[in-house]
mmCIF file of C-alpha atoms in Angstrom:
data_model
loop_
_atom_site.group_PDB
_atom_site.id
_atom_site.type_symbol
_atom_site.label_atom_id
_atom_site.label_comp_id
_atom_site.label_asym_id
_atom_site.label_seq_id
_atom_site.Cartn_x
_atom_site.Cartn_y
_atom_site.Cartn_z
ATOM 1 C CA MET A 1 9.944 14.170 -12.977
ATOM 2 C CA SER A 2 8.372 16.501 -10.513
ATOM 3 C CA LEU A 3 10.720 19.107 -8.865
ATOM 4 C CA ARG A 4 10.141 16.916 -5.636
ATOM 5 C CA GLU A 5 10.946 13.633 -7.104
ATOM 6 C CA ARG A 6 14.425 15.380 -8.287
ATOM 7 C CA LEU A 7 14.960 16.507 -4.945
ATOM 8 C CA LEU A 8 14.244 13.043 -3.345
ATOM 9 C CA LEU A 9 15.875 11.186 -5.562
ATOM 10 C CA ALA A 10 19.237 13.313 -4.916
ATOM 11 C CA ARG A 11 18.735 12.546 -1.250
ATOM 12 C CA LEU A 12 18.174 8.714 -1.933
ATOM 13 C CA ARG A 13 21.478 9.032 -3.927
ATOM 14 C CA GLU A 14 23.194 10.332 -0.760
ATOM 15 C CA ARG A 15 21.831 6.979 0.833
ATOM 16 C CA ASP A 16 19.624 9.175 3.371
ATOM 17 C CA GLU A 17 17.535 6.715 5.633
ATOM 18 C CA ARG A 18 14.825 9.409 6.284
ATOM 19 C CA ALA A 19 14.298 9.670 2.214
ATOM 20 C CA PHE A 20 14.515 6.152 1.988
ATOM 21 C CA ARG A 21 11.974 5.800 4.261
ATOM 22 C CA GLU A 22 9.827 8.187 2.905
ATOM 23 C CA MET A 23 10.116 6.485 -0.651
ATOM 24 C CA VAL A 24 9.255 3.173 0.613
ATOM 25 C CA ASP A 25 6.134 4.257 2.310
ATOM 26 C CA GLU A 26 5.057 6.444 -0.578
ATOM 27 C CA ASN A 27 5.307 3.339 -2.736
ATOM 28 C CA ARG A 28 4.901 0.258 -0.600
ATOM 29 C CA ASP A 29 1.066 -0.299 -1.255
ATOM 30 C CA ARG A 30 1.475 -0.153 -5.370
ATOM 31 C CA VAL A 31 4.463 -2.393 -5.373
ATOM 32 C CA PHE A 32 3.062 -4.851 -3.070
ATOM 33 C CA ASN A 33 -0.220 -4.871 -4.797
ATOM 34 C CA LEU A 34 1.213 -5.956 -8.087
ATOM 35 C CA LEU A 35 3.668 -8.261 -6.208
ATOM 36 C CA HIS A 36 0.671 -9.981 -4.544
ATOM 37 C CA ARG A 37 -1.543 -10.597 -7.776
ATOM 38 C CA MET A 38 1.409 -11.790 -9.311
ATOM 39 C CA ILE A 39 2.137 -14.182 -6.890
ATOM 40 C CA GLY A 40 -0.993 -14.758 -5.185
ATOM 41 C CA VAL A 41 0.762 -15.593 -1.664
ATOM 42 C CA ARG A 42 0.885 -12.748 0.605
ATOM 43 C CA ALA A 43 3.721 -14.102 2.601
ATOM 44 C CA GLU A 44 5.969 -14.395 -0.343
ATOM 45 C CA ALA A 45 5.057 -10.954 -2.090
ATOM 46 C CA GLU A 46 5.557 -9.299 1.602
ATOM 47 C CA ASP A 47 9.374 -10.926 1.437
ATOM 48 C CA LEU A 48 9.552 -9.813 -2.172
ATOM 49 C CA ALA A 49 8.597 -6.386 -1.937
ATOM 50 C CA GLN A 50 11.208 -6.091 1.030
ATOM 51 C CA GLU A 51 14.072 -7.334 -1.392
ATOM 52 C CA VAL A 52 12.467 -4.859 -4.370
ATOM 53 C CA PHE A 53 13.409 -1.788 -2.059
ATOM 54 C CA VAL A 54 16.405 -3.184 -0.931
ATOM 55 C CA THR A 55 17.337 -3.527 -4.526
ATOM 56 C CA VAL A 56 16.484 0.212 -5.236
ATOM 57 C CA PHE A 57 18.401 1.072 -2.180
ATOM 58 C CA LYS A 58 21.429 -0.735 -3.790
ATOM 59 C CA THR A 59 21.009 0.565 -7.577
ATOM 60 C CA ILE A 60 19.117 4.083 -7.054
ATOM 61 C CA ASP A 61 22.699 5.279 -8.664
ATOM 62 C CA GLN A 62 21.581 3.554 -12.024
ATOM 63 C CA PHE A 63 18.439 4.986 -12.349
ATOM 64 C CA ARG A 64 18.793 7.896 -14.653
ATOM 65 C CA GLY A 65 15.501 10.004 -13.845
ATOM 66 C CA GLU A 66 14.210 9.417 -17.180
ATOM 67 C CA SER A 67 11.031 8.439 -16.113
ATOM 68 C CA LYS A 68 8.687 8.567 -12.975
ATOM 69 C CA LEU A 69 10.180 6.983 -9.573
ATOM 70 C CA SER A 70 7.018 4.945 -9.471
ATOM 71 C CA THR A 71 7.600 3.162 -13.207
ATOM 72 C CA TRP A 72 11.100 2.661 -12.680
ATOM 73 C CA LEU A 73 10.195 0.801 -9.023
ATOM 74 C CA TYR A 74 7.408 -1.256 -11.194
ATOM 75 C CA ARG A 75 10.083 -2.315 -13.065
ATOM 76 C CA VAL A 76 12.352 -3.226 -10.239
ATOM 77 C CA ALA A 77 9.499 -5.288 -9.010
ATOM 78 C CA VAL A 78 8.537 -6.868 -11.874
ATOM 79 C CA ASN A 79 12.165 -8.010 -12.441
ATOM 80 C CA HIS A 80 11.920 -9.773 -9.109
ATOM 81 C CA CYS A 81 8.597 -11.047 -9.748
ATOM 82 C CA LYS A 82 9.415 -12.779 -12.695
ATOM 83 C CA ASN A 83 12.389 -14.382 -10.970
ATOM 84 C CA ARG A 84 10.140 -15.229 -7.923
ATOM 85 C CA ILE A 85 8.073 -17.289 -9.960
ATOM 86 C CA LYS A 86 10.777 -19.196 -11.824
ATOM 87 C CA TYR A 87 12.220 -20.110 -8.389
ATOM 88 C CA LEU A 88 8.649 -21.080 -6.953
ATOM 89 C CA ALA A 89 7.987 -23.183 -10.369
ATOM 90 C CA ARG A 90 11.665 -25.052 -9.726
ATOM 91 C CA ARG A 91 10.336 -25.645 -6.281
ATOM 92 C CA HIS A 92 6.798 -26.904 -7.275
ATOM 93 C CA ASP A 93 5.584 -24.713 -4.689
ATOM 94 C CA ARG A 94 3.091 -22.727 -6.431
ATOM 95 C CA ASP A 95 -0.282 -24.022 -5.993
ATOM 96 C CA THR A 96 -3.367 -22.576 -6.389
ATOM 97 C CA GLY A 97 -4.387 -23.756 -2.874
ATOM 98 C CA ALA A 98 -2.043 -21.266 -1.434
ATOM 99 C CA LEU A 99 -3.952 -18.376 -2.547
ATOM 100 C CA ASP A 100 -4.659 -17.939 0.683
ATOM 101 C CA GLU A 101 -5.825 -14.926 2.797
ATOM 102 C CA ILE A 102 -8.482 -14.041 0.170
ATOM 103 C CA ALA A 103 -10.912 -15.542 2.263
ATOM 104 C CA GLU A 104 -9.560 -13.557 5.514
ATOM 105 C CA ARG A 105 -9.979 -10.502 3.600
ATOM 106 C CA THR A 106 -13.844 -11.302 3.584
ATOM 107 C CA ALA A 107 -13.877 -8.668 6.380
ATOM 108 C CA VAL A 108 -11.539 -6.147 5.388
ATOM 109 C CA VAL A 109 -12.560 -2.721 5.434
ATOM 110 C CA GLN A 110 -11.161 0.225 3.203
ATOM 111 C CA GLY A 111 -8.520 1.094 5.761
ATOM 112 C CA GLY A 112 -7.324 -2.492 5.164
ATOM 113 C CA GLU A 113 -7.755 -3.526 8.852
ATOM 114 C CA PRO A 114 -9.479 -6.533 9.792
ATOM 115 C CA ILE A 115 -12.840 -6.272 11.383
ATOM 116 C CA GLY A 116 -14.850 -8.685 13.766
ATOM 117 C CA ALA A 117 -17.856 -10.260 11.806
ATOM 118 C CA GLY A 118 -20.223 -8.585 14.539
ATOM 119 C CA GLN A 119 -19.244 -5.194 12.819
ATOM 120 C CA ILE A 120 -20.069 -6.044 9.085
ATOM 121 C CA ARG A 121 -22.811 -4.248 8.428
ATOM 122 C CA ASN A 122 -24.103 -6.733 5.751
ATOM 123 C CA PRO A 123 -22.198 -9.945 5.915
ATOM 124 C CA GLU A 124 -23.667 -11.628 3.580
ATOM 125 C CA ARG A 125 -22.569 -9.094 0.743
ATOM 126 C CA ALA A 126 -19.224 -8.614 2.294
ATOM 127 C CA LEU A 127 -19.205 -12.919 2.023
ATOM 128 C CA GLU A 128 -20.357 -12.412 -1.691
ATOM 129 C CA GLY A 129 -17.745 -9.965 -2.495
ATOM 130 C CA ALA A 130 -14.987 -12.060 -0.984
ATOM 131 C CA GLU A 131 -16.459 -14.851 -3.113
ATOM 132 C CA VAL A 132 -15.967 -12.604 -6.290
ATOM 133 C CA GLU A 133 -12.370 -11.732 -5.197
ATOM 134 C CA LYS A 134 -11.432 -15.569 -4.687
ATOM 135 C CA LEU A 135 -12.513 -16.245 -8.440
ATOM 136 C CA VAL A 136 -11.089 -13.399 -9.778
ATOM 137 C CA GLN A 137 -7.515 -13.832 -8.171
ATOM 138 C CA ALA A 138 -7.846 -17.353 -9.069
ATOM 139 C CA ALA A 139 -8.762 -16.764 -12.637
ATOM 140 C CA ILE A 140 -5.688 -14.183 -12.824
ATOM 141 C CA ALA A 141 -3.716 -17.232 -11.338
ATOM 142 C CA GLU A 142 -4.580 -19.259 -14.102
ATOM 143 C CA LEU A 143 -3.797 -16.733 -16.800
ATOM 144 C CA ASP A 144 0.417 -17.533 -18.134
ATOM 145 C CA GLU A 145 3.024 -14.883 -16.534
ATOM 146 C CA GLU A 146 3.066 -12.407 -19.199
ATOM 147 C CA GLN A 147 -0.720 -12.013 -19.670
ATOM 148 C CA ARG A 148 -1.129 -11.831 -16.390
ATOM 149 C CA LEU A 149 1.703 -9.275 -15.753
ATOM 150 C CA VAL A 150 -0.472 -6.917 -18.349
ATOM 151 C CA VAL A 151 -3.467 -7.460 -16.604
ATOM 152 C CA VAL A 152 -2.200 -6.552 -13.179
ATOM 153 C CA LEU A 153 -0.476 -3.285 -14.671
ATOM 154 C CA ARG A 154 -3.514 -2.100 -17.132
ATOM 155 C CA ASP A 155 -7.009 -3.749 -15.226
ATOM 156 C CA ILE A 156 -5.891 -3.320 -11.579
ATOM 157 C CA GLU A 157 -2.707 -1.132 -11.247
ATOM 158 C CA GLU A 158 -4.762 1.072 -13.727
ATOM 159 C CA LEU A 159 -1.587 2.271 -15.375
ATOM 160 C CA SER A 160 -1.015 4.067 -19.305
ATOM 161 C CA TYR A 161 -0.103 1.889 -22.091
ATOM 162 C CA GLU A 162 3.006 4.365 -22.210
ATOM 163 C CA GLU A 163 4.063 3.080 -18.707
ATOM 164 C CA ILE A 164 3.417 -0.187 -19.403
ATOM 165 C CA VAL A 165 5.431 -0.319 -22.340
ATOM 166 C CA ASP A 166 8.450 1.501 -20.444
ATOM 167 C CA ILE A 167 7.846 -1.222 -17.302
ATOM 168 C CA THR A 168 8.007 -4.391 -19.690
ATOM 169 C CA GLY A 169 9.811 -3.164 -22.479
ATOM 170 C CA LEU A 170 7.213 -4.237 -24.703
ATOM 171 C CA PRO A 171 6.200 -2.380 -28.448
ATOM 172 C CA GLU A 172 2.797 -1.228 -27.661
ATOM 173 C CA GLY A 173 1.114 -3.341 -30.004
ATOM 174 C CA THR A 174 2.301 -6.493 -27.872
ATOM 175 C CA VAL A 175 1.080 -4.897 -25.066
ATOM 176 C CA LYS A 176 -2.341 -4.503 -26.229
ATOM 177 C CA SER A 177 -2.844 -7.670 -28.116
ATOM 178 C CA ARG A 178 -1.486 -9.677 -24.987
ATOM 179 C CA LEU A 179 -3.791 -7.523 -22.818
ATOM 180 C CA HIS A 180 -6.816 -8.491 -25.497
ATOM 181 C CA ARG A 181 -6.046 -12.098 -24.759
ATOM 182 C CA ALA A 182 -5.778 -11.797 -21.336
ATOM 183 C CA ARG A 183 -9.024 -10.052 -20.937
ATOM 184 C CA LEU A 184 -10.929 -12.565 -23.588
ATOM 185 C CA ALA A 185 -9.235 -15.305 -21.503
ATOM 186 C CA LEU A 186 -10.529 -14.095 -18.076
ATOM 187 C CA LYS A 187 -13.973 -13.474 -19.474
ATOM 188 C CA GLU A 188 -14.355 -17.017 -20.044
ATOM 189 C CA LYS A 189 -12.756 -18.196 -16.755
ATOM 190 C CA LEU A 190 -15.073 -16.201 -15.209
ATOM 191 C CA ALA A 191 -18.271 -16.886 -17.255
ATOM 192 C CA LYS A 192 -17.942 -20.686 -16.047
ATOM 193 C CA HIS A 193 -18.883 -19.143 -12.217
ATOM 194 C CA ARG A 194 -21.999 -17.235 -13.552
ATOM 195 C CA MET B 1 -20.422 -17.058 -29.450
ATOM 196 C CA ALA B 2 -18.998 -13.489 -30.381
ATOM 197 C CA CYS B 3 -18.045 -12.970 -34.529
ATOM 198 C CA PRO B 4 -14.382 -13.110 -34.032
ATOM 199 C CA GLU B 5 -14.339 -9.857 -36.366
ATOM 200 C CA PHE B 6 -15.743 -7.956 -33.861
ATOM 201 C CA GLU B 7 -14.631 -9.690 -30.506
ATOM 202 C CA ALA B 8 -11.303 -8.363 -32.007
ATOM 203 C CA GLU B 9 -12.286 -5.031 -31.137
ATOM 204 C CA PHE B 10 -13.922 -5.720 -27.410
ATOM 205 C CA SER B 11 -10.678 -4.237 -25.274
ATOM 206 C CA ASP B 12 -10.504 -1.084 -27.554
ATOM 207 C CA TYR B 13 -14.192 -0.620 -27.361
ATOM 208 C CA TYR B 14 -14.216 -1.050 -23.782
ATOM 209 C CA ASP B 15 -10.823 1.291 -23.170
ATOM 210 C CA GLY B 16 -12.414 3.787 -25.402
ATOM 211 C CA THR B 17 -9.681 3.947 -28.070
ATOM 212 C CA LEU B 18 -11.687 2.363 -31.311
ATOM 213 C CA PRO B 19 -11.816 5.027 -33.765
ATOM 214 C CA ALA B 20 -14.746 6.564 -34.276
ATOM 215 C CA GLU B 21 -16.187 4.673 -37.644
ATOM 216 C CA ARG B 22 -15.411 0.933 -36.111
ATOM 217 C CA LYS B 23 -17.120 2.354 -32.742
ATOM 218 C CA THR B 24 -20.289 2.923 -34.692
ATOM 219 C CA ALA B 25 -19.977 -0.079 -36.833
ATOM 220 C CA LEU B 26 -19.203 -2.370 -33.177
ATOM 221 C CA GLU B 27 -22.437 -0.372 -31.724
ATOM 222 C CA ALA B 28 -24.602 -1.230 -34.844
ATOM 223 C CA HIS B 29 -23.595 -4.921 -34.523
ATOM 224 C CA LEU B 30 -24.069 -5.277 -31.127
ATOM 225 C CA ALA B 31 -27.776 -3.741 -31.079
ATOM 226 C CA ALA B 32 -28.265 -6.461 -33.929
ATOM 227 C CA ASP B 33 -26.622 -9.966 -33.070
ATOM 228 C CA ALA B 34 -27.398 -10.917 -29.362
ATOM 229 C CA GLY B 35 -24.775 -13.873 -29.287
ATOM 230 C CA CYS B 36 -22.246 -10.608 -29.768
ATOM 231 C CA ARG B 37 -24.078 -8.196 -27.213
ATOM 232 C CA ASP B 38 -23.977 -11.484 -24.307
ATOM 233 C CA GLU B 39 -20.108 -12.177 -25.252
ATOM 234 C CA TYR B 40 -19.490 -8.395 -24.569
ATOM 235 C CA GLU B 41 -21.958 -8.035 -21.550
ATOM 236 C CA ARG B 42 -19.889 -11.039 -20.041
ATOM 237 C CA PHE B 43 -16.494 -9.109 -20.949
ATOM 238 C CA ARG B 44 -17.730 -6.036 -19.579
ATOM 239 C CA GLU B 45 -18.420 -8.137 -16.203
ATOM 240 C CA ALA B 46 -15.348 -9.454 -16.023
ATOM 241 C CA MET B 47 -13.360 -6.280 -16.675
ATOM 242 C CA SER B 48 -15.776 -4.632 -13.804
ATOM 243 C CA ALA B 49 -15.007 -7.359 -11.163
ATOM 244 C CA LEU B 50 -11.103 -6.890 -12.100
ATOM 245 C CA SER B 51 -11.610 -3.101 -11.540
ATOM 246 C CA GLY B 52 -13.446 -3.961 -8.139
ATOM 247 C CA LEU B 53 -10.301 -6.103 -6.643
ATOM 248 C CA LYS B 54 -9.150 -4.500 -3.264
ATOM 249 C CA ARG B 55 -5.745 -3.093 -3.470
ATOM 250 C CA SER B 56 -3.541 -5.595 -0.877
ATOM 251 C CA GLN B 57 -2.091 -3.323 1.606
ATOM 252 C CA ALA B 58 1.534 -3.718 1.997
ATOM 253 C CA PRO B 59 2.091 -4.422 6.247
ATOM 254 C CA ARG B 60 2.959 -0.637 7.755
ATOM 255 C CA GLU B 61 6.190 -2.073 9.000
ATOM 256 C CA LEU B 62 7.711 -2.304 6.125
ATOM 257 C CA SER B 63 10.040 0.291 5.608
ATOM 258 C CA GLU B 64 11.397 -0.758 9.192
ATOM 259 C CA ARG B 65 12.238 -4.070 7.610
ATOM 260 C CA VAL B 66 13.589 -2.806 4.782
ATOM 261 C CA ALA B 67 15.597 -0.656 6.802
ATOM 262 C CA GLU B 68 17.089 -2.995 9.293
ATOM 263 C CA THR B 69 17.935 -5.334 6.172
ATOM 264 C CA ILE B 70 19.882 -2.931 4.707
ATOM 265 C CA HIS B 71 21.582 -2.310 8.252
ATOM 266 C CA ARG B 72 22.160 -6.093 8.673
ATOM 267 C CA ARG B 73 23.492 -6.810 4.931
ATOM 268 C CA SER B 74 25.741 -3.449 4.930
ATOM 269 C CA ALA B 75 27.485 -4.522 8.124
ATOM 270 C CA GLY B 76 26.179 -1.567 9.960
ATOM 271 C CA ARG B 77 27.515 0.680 7.297
ATOM 272 C CA PHE B 78 24.045 2.021 6.094
ATOM 273 C CA PHE B 79 20.804 3.447 8.493
ATOM 274 C CA GLY B 80 22.916 2.672 11.905
ATOM 275 C CA ARG B 81 20.804 2.204 15.059
ATOM 276 C CA LYS B 82 19.640 5.536 16.080
ATOM 277 C CA ALA B 83 20.764 7.508 19.054
ATOM 278 C CA PHE B 84 19.075 7.494 22.453
ATOM 279 C CA GLY B 85 17.980 10.791 21.679
ATOM 280 C CA ASP B 86 16.506 10.367 18.452
ATOM 281 C CA ARG B 87 14.245 7.570 19.856
ATOM 282 C CA VAL B 88 13.077 9.589 23.341
ATOM 283 C CA PRO B 89 9.848 11.776 22.635
ATOM 284 C CA TYR B 90 11.201 14.490 24.469
ATOM 285 C CA GLU B 91 8.025 16.568 23.779
ATOM 286 C CA LEU B 92 5.615 13.954 25.430
ATOM 287 C CA LEU B 93 7.801 13.353 28.408
ATOM 288 C CA ALA B 94 7.707 17.119 28.903
ATOM 289 C CA GLY B 95 4.034 17.458 28.917
ATOM 290 C CA ILE B 96 3.823 13.797 31.170
ATOM 291 C CA GLY B 97 6.109 15.639 33.647
ATOM 292 C CA LEU B 98 4.288 18.944 33.138
ATOM 293 C CA ILE B 99 1.262 17.247 34.432
ATOM 294 C CA LEU B 100 3.003 15.162 37.252
ATOM 295 C CA LEU B 101 4.377 18.294 38.901
ATOM 296 C CA VAL B 102 0.816 20.267 38.517
ATOM 297 C CA ALA B 103 -0.883 17.262 40.076
ATOM 298 C CA LEU B 104 2.184 17.078 42.916
ATOM 299 C CA TYR B 105 1.565 20.765 43.546
ATOM 300 C CA LEU B 106 -2.445 20.449 44.143
ATOM 301 C CA THR B 107 -1.945 17.517 46.390
ATOM 302 C CA LEU B 108 0.638 19.387 48.741
ATOM 303 C CA ARG B 109 -1.759 22.025 48.014
ATOM 304 C CA TRP B 110 -4.877 20.628 49.356
ATOM 305 C CA SER B 111 -3.914 17.880 51.561
ATOM 306 C CA ALA B 112 -4.153 18.680 55.512
ATOM 307 C CA THR B 113 -0.684 17.997 56.175
ATOM 308 C CA GLY B 114 1.034 18.904 53.013
ATOM 309 C CA THR B 115 4.022 20.843 52.936
ATOM 310 C CA VAL B 116 2.556 23.759 50.665
ATOM 311 C CA HIS B 117 -0.339 23.878 52.170
ATOM 312 C CA ASP B 118 1.186 23.957 56.252
ATOM 313 C CA THR B 119 3.098 26.468 54.995
ATOM 314 C CA TRP B 120 0.515 28.938 53.691
ATOM 315 C CA ARG B 121 -1.432 28.135 57.161
ATOM 316 C CA ARG B 122 1.973 29.326 58.814
ATOM 317 C CA HIS B 123 2.103 32.482 57.003
ATOM 318 C CA GLU B 124 -1.758 33.190 57.745
ATOM 319 C CA ALA B 125 -2.511 36.142 59.932
ATOM 320 C CA GLN B 126 -2.857 35.012 63.640
ATOM 321 C CA PRO B 127 -5.275 37.045 65.861
ATOM 322 C CA ILE B 128 -3.220 38.931 68.510
ATOM 323 C CA PRO B 129 -4.186 37.746 71.908
ATOM 324 C CA GLU B 130 -5.713 40.190 74.452
ATOM 325 C CA GLU B 131 -2.816 40.189 76.859
ATOM 326 C CA ALA B 132 -0.158 40.961 73.908
ATOM 327 C CA ARG B 133 -2.143 43.547 72.940
ATOM 328 C CA GLN B 134 -2.597 45.315 76.576
ATOM 329 C CA ALA B 135 1.447 44.639 77.114
ATOM 330 C CA VAL B 136 2.243 46.680 73.966
ATOM 331 C CA PRO B 137 1.931 50.218 74.759
ATOM 332 C CA GLN B 138 -0.492 52.164 72.324
ATOM 333 C CA PRO B 139 0.519 55.287 70.915
#
């Protein structure tokens, strides 16, 4: 942990609002991206991200500072995610049709702001990109939960194996074999659309 | 269809973590076996599509929403509403006030009936009428 992180952690333990907002702003995208890729529904991911940070506020005293704060945040997010997936499965509410706004992201620029069709320099290319993204997200959604998690952490969040081991609590060999099977499954799923 | 023995090493090869000896063997095999080569190409394309996914961005007001939730659930114990003074952008208000004052001054200065203009005119030196000049004994 860096000195800056230690200072932030000390302020978080004092329940300092400014420190908390700083922490949320620094980590919101990585937490949200993980949740969104795992759940596939933006509204659910937004709601869950809020719950993750509320949990962080409540349980910050349990974080012993042995890993990076972001790693611990991922761990909290993964736990919430698993619970939500179970809950949604019970509600039979998770259908692939709910992979909602991928199409809306057709015209999303890098800064994340939606833009009008007239502003797209190359609409055909943007559409193609959105189609690919939709296919990839659908392929990820078809993976089982455990495979999906390692793929998202490794190939989308680009975390190291060490961090993934820390987050999931799995042995490195298990992470690697699970990831390999997930990648092969993705290859097969995406190959159908070539 | 890839040879299972070599396909099992695609991930390590892609990650660059395959031991040198196995890497050489795999590369030699890929060069010789078109089926395996195609499979690895598909594997690589899938990985490329994955890493090309845009990052989903959280709503910007997330920290505000979280703070409100904490405030509500803690029955006001944490993250209370900010005092009026914390929410007023005094610097901005001071700037706007200054601009308004200058605008007001200029309006008064250049208007025909404005107070500032009038005052200035009143203090301007008036020519002394000739009768008055003659009535006053000259040294």
